[in-house]
Tab-separated table of C-alpha atoms in Angstrom:
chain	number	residue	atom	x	y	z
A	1	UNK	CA	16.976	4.036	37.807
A	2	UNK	CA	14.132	6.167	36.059
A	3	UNK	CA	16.550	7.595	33.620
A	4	UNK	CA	18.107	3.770	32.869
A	5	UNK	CA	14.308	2.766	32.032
A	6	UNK	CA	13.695	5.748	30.130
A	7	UNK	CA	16.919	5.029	28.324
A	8	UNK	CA	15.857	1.332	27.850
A	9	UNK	CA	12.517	2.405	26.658
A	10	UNK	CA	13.646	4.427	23.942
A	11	UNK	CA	16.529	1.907	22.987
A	12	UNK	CA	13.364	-0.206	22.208
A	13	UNK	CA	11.925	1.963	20.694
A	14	UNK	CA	14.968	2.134	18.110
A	15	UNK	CA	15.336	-0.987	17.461
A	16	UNK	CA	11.885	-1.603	16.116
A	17	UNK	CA	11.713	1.000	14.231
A	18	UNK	CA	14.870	0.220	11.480
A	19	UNK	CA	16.233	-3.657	10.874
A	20	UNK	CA	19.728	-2.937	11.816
A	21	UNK	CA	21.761	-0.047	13.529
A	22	UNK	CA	25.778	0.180	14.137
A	23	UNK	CA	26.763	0.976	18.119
A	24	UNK	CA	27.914	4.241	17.043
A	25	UNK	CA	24.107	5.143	15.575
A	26	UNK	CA	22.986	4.319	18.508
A	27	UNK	CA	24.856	5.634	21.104
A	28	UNK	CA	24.454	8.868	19.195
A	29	UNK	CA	20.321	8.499	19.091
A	30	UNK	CA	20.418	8.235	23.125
A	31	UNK	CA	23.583	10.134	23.544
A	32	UNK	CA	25.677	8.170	25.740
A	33	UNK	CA	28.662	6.174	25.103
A	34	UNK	CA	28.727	2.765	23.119
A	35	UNK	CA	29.585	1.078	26.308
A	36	UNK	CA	26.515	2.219	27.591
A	37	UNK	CA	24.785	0.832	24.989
A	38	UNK	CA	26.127	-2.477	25.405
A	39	UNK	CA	24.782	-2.912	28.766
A	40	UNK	CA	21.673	-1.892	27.890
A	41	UNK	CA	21.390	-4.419	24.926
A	42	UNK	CA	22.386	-7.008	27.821
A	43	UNK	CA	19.452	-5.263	29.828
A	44	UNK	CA	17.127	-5.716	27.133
A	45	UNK	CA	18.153	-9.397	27.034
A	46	UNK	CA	17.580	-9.958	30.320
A	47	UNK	CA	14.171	-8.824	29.581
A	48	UNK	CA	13.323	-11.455	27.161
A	49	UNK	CA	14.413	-9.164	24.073
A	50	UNK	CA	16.275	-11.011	21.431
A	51	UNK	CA	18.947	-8.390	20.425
A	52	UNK	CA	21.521	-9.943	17.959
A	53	UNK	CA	24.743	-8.354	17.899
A	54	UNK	CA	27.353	-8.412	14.558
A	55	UNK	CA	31.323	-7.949	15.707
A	56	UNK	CA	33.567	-5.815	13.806
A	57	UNK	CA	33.395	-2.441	11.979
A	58	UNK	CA	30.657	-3.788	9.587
A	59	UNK	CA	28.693	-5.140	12.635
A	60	UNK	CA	25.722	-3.553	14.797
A	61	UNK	CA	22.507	-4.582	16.420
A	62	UNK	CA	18.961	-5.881	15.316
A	63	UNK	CA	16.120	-6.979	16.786
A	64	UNK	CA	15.434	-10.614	16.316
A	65	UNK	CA	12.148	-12.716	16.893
A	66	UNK	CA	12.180	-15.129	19.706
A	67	UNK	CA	10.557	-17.704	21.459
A	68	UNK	CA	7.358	-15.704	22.815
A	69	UNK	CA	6.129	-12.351	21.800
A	70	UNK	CA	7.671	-9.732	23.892
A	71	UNK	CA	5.385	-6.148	24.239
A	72	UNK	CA	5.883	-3.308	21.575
A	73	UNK	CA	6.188	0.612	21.674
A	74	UNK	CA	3.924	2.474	19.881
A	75	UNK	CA	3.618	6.108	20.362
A	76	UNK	CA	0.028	7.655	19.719
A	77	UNK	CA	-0.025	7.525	15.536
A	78	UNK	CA	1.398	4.067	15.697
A	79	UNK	CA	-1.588	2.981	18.312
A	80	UNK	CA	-4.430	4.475	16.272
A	81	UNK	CA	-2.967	3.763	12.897
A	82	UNK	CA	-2.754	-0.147	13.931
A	83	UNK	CA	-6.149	-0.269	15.831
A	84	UNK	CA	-7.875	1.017	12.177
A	85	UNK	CA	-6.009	-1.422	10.181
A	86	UNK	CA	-7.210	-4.006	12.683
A	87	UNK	CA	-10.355	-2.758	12.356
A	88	UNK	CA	-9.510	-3.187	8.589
A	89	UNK	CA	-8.892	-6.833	8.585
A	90	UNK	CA	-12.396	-7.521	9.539
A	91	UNK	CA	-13.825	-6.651	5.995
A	92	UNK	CA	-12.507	-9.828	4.512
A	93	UNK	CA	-10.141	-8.915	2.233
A	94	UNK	CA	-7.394	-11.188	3.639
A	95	UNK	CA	-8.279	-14.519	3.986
A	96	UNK	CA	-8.415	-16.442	7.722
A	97	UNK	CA	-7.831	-13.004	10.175
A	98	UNK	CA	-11.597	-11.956	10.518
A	99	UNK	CA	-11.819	-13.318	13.971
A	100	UNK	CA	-7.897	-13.267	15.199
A	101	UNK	CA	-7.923	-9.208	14.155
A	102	UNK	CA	-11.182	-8.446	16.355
A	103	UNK	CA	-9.188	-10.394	19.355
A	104	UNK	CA	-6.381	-8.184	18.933
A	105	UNK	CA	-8.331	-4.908	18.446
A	106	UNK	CA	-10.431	-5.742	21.613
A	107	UNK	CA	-6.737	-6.501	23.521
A	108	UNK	CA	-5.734	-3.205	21.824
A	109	UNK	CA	-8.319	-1.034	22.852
A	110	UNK	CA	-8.649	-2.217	25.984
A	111	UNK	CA	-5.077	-0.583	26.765
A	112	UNK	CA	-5.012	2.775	24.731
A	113	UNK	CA	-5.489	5.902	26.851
A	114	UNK	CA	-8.988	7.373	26.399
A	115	UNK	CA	-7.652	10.175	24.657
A	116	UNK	CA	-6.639	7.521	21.704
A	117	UNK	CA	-9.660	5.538	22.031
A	118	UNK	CA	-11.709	8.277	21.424
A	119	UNK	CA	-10.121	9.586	18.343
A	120	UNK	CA	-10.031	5.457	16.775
A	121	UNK	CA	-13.985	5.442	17.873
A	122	UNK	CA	-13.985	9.188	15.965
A	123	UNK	CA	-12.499	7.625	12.840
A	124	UNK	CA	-14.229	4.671	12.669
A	125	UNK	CA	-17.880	6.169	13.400
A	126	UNK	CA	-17.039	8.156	9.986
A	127	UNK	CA	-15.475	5.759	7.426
A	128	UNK	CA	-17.543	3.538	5.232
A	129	UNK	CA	-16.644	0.072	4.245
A	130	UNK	CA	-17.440	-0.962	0.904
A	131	UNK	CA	-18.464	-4.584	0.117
A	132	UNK	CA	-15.970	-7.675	0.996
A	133	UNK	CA	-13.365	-7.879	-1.787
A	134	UNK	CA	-13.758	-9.995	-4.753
A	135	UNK	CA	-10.834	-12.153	-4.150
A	136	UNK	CA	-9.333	-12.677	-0.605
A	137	UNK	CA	-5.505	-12.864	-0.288
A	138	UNK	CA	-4.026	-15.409	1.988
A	139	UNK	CA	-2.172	-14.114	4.853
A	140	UNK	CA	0.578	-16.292	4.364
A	141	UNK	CA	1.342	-14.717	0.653
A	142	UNK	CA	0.912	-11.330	1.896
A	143	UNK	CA	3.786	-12.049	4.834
A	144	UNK	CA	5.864	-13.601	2.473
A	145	UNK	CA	5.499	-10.921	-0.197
A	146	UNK	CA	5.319	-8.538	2.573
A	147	UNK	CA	8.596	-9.935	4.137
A	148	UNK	CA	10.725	-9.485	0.531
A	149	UNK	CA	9.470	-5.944	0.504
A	150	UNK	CA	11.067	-5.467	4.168
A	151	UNK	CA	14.341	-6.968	4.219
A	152	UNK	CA	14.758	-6.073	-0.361
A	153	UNK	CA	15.362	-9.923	-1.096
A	154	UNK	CA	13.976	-10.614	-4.726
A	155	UNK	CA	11.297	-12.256	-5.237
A	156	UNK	CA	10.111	-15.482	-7.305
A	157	UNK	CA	6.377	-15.882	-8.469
A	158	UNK	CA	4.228	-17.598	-10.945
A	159	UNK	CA	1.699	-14.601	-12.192
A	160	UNK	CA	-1.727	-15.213	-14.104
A	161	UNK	CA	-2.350	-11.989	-15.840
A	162	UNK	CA	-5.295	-10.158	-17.458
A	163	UNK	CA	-5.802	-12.218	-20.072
A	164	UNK	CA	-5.343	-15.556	-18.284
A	165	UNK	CA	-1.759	-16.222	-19.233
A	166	UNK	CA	0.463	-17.945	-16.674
A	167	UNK	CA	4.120	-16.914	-16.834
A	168	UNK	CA	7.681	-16.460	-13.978
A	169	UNK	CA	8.434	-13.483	-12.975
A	170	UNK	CA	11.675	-12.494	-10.934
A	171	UNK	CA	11.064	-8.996	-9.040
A	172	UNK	CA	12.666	-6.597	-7.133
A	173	UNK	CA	9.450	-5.737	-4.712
A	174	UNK	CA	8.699	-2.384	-3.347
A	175	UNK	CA	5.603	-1.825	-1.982
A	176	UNK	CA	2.153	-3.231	-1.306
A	177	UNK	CA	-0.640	-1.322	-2.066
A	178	UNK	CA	-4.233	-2.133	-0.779
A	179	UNK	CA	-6.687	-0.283	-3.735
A	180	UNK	CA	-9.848	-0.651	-5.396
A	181	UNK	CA	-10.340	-3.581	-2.565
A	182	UNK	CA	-7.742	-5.778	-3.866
A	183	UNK	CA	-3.907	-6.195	-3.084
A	184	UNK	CA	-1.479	-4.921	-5.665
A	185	UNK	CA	2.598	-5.504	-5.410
A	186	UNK	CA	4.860	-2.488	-6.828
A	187	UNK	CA	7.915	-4.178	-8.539
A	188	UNK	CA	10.588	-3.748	-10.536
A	189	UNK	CA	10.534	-6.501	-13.406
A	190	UNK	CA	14.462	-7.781	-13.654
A	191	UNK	CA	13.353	-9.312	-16.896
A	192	UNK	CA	11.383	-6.543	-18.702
A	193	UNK	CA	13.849	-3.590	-16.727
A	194	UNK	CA	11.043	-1.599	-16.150
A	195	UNK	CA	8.288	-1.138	-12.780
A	196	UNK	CA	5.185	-3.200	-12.973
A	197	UNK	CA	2.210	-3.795	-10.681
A	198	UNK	CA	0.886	-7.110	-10.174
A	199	UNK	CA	-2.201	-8.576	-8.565
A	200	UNK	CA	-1.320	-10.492	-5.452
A	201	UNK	CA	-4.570	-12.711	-5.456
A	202	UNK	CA	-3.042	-13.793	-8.913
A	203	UNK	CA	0.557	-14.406	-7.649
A	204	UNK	CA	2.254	-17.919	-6.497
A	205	UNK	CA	5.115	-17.007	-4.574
A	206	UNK	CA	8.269	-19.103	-4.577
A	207	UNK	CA	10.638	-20.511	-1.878
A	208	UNK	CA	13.429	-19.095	-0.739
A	209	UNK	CA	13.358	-15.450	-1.747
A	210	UNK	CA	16.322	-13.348	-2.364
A	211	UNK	CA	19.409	-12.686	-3.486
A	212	UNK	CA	19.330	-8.919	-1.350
A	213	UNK	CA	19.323	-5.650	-3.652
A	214	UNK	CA	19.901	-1.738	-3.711
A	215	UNK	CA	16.002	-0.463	-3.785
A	216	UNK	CA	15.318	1.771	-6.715
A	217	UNK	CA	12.992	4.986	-6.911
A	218	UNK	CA	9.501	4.036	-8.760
A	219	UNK	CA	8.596	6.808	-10.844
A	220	UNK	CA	6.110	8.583	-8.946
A	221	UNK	CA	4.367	7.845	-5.160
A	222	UNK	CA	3.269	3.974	-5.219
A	223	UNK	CA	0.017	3.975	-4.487
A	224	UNK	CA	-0.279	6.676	-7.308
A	225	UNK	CA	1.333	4.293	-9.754
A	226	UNK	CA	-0.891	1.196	-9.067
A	227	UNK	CA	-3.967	3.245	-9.172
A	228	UNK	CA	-3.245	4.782	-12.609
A	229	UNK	CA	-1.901	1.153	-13.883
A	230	UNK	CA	-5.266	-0.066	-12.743
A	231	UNK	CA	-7.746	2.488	-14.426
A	232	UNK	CA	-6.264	2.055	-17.744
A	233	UNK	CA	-3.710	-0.302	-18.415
A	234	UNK	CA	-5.813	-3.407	-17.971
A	235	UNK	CA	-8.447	-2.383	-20.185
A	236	UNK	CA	-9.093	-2.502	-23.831
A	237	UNK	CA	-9.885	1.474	-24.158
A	238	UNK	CA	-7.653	4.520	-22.336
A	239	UNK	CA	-8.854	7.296	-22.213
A	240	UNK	CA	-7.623	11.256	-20.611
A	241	UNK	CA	-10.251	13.622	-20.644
A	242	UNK	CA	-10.169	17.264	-19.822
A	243	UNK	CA	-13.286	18.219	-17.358
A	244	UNK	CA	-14.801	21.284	-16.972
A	245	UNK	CA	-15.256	21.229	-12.995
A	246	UNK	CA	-12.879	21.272	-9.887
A	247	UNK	CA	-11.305	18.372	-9.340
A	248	UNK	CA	-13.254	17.823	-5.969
A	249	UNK	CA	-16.543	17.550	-7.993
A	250	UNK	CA	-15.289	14.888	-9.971
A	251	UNK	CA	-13.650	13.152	-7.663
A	252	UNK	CA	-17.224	11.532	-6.032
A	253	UNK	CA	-16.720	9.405	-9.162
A	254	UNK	CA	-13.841	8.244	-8.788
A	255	UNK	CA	-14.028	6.546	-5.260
A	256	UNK	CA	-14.293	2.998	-6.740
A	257	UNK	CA	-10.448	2.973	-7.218
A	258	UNK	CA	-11.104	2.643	-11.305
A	259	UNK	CA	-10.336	6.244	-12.352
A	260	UNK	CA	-7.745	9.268	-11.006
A	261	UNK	CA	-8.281	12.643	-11.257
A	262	UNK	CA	-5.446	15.363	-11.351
A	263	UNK	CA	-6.715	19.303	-10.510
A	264	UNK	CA	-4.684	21.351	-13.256
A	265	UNK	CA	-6.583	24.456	-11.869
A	266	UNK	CA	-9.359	25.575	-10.105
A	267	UNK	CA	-12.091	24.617	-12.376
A	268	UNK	CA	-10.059	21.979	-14.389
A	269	UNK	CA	-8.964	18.616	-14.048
A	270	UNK	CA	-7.790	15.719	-15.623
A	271	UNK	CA	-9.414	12.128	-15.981
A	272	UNK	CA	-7.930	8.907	-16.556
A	273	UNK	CA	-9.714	5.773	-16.705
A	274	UNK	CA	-10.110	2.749	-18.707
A	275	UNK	CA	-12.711	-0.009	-19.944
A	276	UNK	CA	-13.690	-2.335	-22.148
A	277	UNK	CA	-15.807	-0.905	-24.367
A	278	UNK	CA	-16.619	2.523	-26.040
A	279	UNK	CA	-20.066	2.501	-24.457
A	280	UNK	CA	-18.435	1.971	-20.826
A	281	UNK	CA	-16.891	5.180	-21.357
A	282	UNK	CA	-19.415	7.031	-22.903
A	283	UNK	CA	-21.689	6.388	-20.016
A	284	UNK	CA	-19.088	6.762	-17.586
A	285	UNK	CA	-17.674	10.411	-18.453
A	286	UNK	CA	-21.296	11.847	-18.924
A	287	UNK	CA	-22.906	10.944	-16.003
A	288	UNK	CA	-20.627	13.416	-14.434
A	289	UNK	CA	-22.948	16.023	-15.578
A	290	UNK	CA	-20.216	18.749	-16.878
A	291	UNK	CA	-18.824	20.048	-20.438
A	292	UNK	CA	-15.580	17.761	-21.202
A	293	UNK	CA	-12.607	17.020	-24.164
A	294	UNK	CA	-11.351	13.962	-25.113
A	295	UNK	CA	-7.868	13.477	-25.678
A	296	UNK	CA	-7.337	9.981	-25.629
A	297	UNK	CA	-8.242	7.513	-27.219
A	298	UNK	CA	-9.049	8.887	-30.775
A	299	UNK	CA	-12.263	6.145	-31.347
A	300	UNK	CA	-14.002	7.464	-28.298
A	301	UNK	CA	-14.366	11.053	-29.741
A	302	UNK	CA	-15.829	9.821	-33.094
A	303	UNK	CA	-18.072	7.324	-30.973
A	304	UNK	CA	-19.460	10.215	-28.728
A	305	UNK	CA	-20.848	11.784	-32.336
A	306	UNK	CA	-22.812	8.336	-32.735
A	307	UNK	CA	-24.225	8.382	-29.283
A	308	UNK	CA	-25.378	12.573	-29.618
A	309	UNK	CA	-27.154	11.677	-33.109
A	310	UNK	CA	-28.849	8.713	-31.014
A	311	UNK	CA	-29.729	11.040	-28.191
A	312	UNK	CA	-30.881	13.890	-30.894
A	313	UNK	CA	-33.063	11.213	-32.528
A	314	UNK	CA	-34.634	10.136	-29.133
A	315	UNK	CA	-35.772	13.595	-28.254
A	316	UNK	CA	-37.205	14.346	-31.574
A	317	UNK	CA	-37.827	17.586	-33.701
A	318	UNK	CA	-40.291	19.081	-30.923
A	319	UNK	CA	-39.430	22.041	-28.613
A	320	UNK	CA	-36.149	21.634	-26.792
């Protein structure tokens, strides 16, 4: 009996962690026969668990949603990784699940083993949360967005961009990415064939979503990609500048989300950021306090000659 529950356990365990699986998958995971399996899929049933099952050599097993919420697996990472994103949706930045995610962080710690409750109270005693986020996202657009991501349906949306202009899009989603305090969807544009970024909190998702597609690769790691669209692309001024300093220096400056910076050796790295205006930058990169190159944009290294005859001016021809 201790081995069946064991063996039920980590049938569980499989099916939550992957949409669909074929018998043979399966019975190869808990190695046993696919027989076996099938009785314990009727086990699991019995439970409460809605397992669907899909005839035929193109069929298999998922894990559907049913009437009531049956319990979950996590192993330890999974625990601690959802109690500090519950802890998370307290800040505000998604609209409505203040109170609901302190319930279910209460509910959660309550359970975990004191070794895990420990390590959460650890982690939480030492991160800082900035101020709430400028604009909230509904939980019902990041579960639908969230959804098309999941099962790769396309997805629909009316998008207000930068500049105020309302336009459709049709995207192949990939990825949300939580930076800079706001939401950000990783896409592939169908329309302009290339990857974009959008801001959810500007996004009006359509009904139904799909047709299904074949994920592509984005260009580099996703989070990576919507911080670099963000710290340049959406201003007026780009700039890459070459500092002087380790990249761990810098990066204290660059916690806001607004600006990346890339080590290319031990006392060089490389900045990226954007703005508005020529002053934003100037300000920006010297505060840093170390000896720098500009390579982009060309206007921001004859501007920097304005602002050191302005500076030489203010301290005069006295004793320097």
């Amino acid at each position: 009996m201790l081995e069946t529950s064991a063996r039920l356990l980590r049938l569980l365990s499989l099916l939550q962690s992957r949409r669909d699986w074929t018998g043979p998958e399966l019975a190869g995971k808990l190695d046993v026969t696919t027989r076996t399996v099938r009785r314990d899929v009727e086990r699991l049933r019995a439970l409460g668990y809605p397992v669907h099952a899909a005839p035929g050599t193109a069929g298999g097993y998922r894990l559907g949603a049913g009437a009531a919420l049956p319990p979950l697996l996590l192993d330890d990472e999974e625990a601690i990784a959802v109690a500090l994103c519950l802890r998370t949706g307290t800040d505000g930045s998604v609209a409505g699940i203040e109170e609901t995610s302190l319930r279910a962080l209460a509910k959660l710690e309550q359970v975990l083993p004191s070794r895990l409750r420990h390590r959460v109270q650890a982690m939480q005693a030492v991160a800082v949360s900035g101020n709430r986020a400028p604009a909230a996202v509904g939980q019902d657009v990041l579960t639908v967005i969230g959804g098309a991501c999941r099962d790769r349906e396309r997805l629909r949306f009316d998008y207000l961009d930068h500049g105020g202009t309302s336009s459709r899009r049709t995207v192949e989603p990939f990825r949300l990415v939580h930076h800079a305090r706001r939401w950000y969807l990783l896409a592939w544009d169908t329309d302009r064939a290339d990857w974009r970024s959008f801001r959810v909190d500007r996004m009006d998702p359509k009904s139904p979503t799909g047709p299904r597609f074949t994920p592509r690769e984005p260009p580099m790691e996703a989070a990576a990609y919507v911080a670099r669209g963000v710290t340049s692309r959406a201003y007026r001024y780009q700039a890459v500048v070459t500092l002087h300093a380790p990249a761990e220096t810098v990066a204290r400056y660059t916690s806001s989300g607004f600006a990346t910076v890339e080590a290319v050796d031990a006392g060089t790295c490389v900045l990226r950021t954007g703005a508005e205006s020529l002053d934003a930058l100037s300000v920006y990169i010297g505060m840093m306090g170390v000896d720098f190159e500009v390579q982009e944009p060309p206007e921001l290294i004859g501007y920097l000659g304005v602002v050191a005859d302005r500076l030489a001016r203010a301290v005069g021809p006295g004793p320097r």
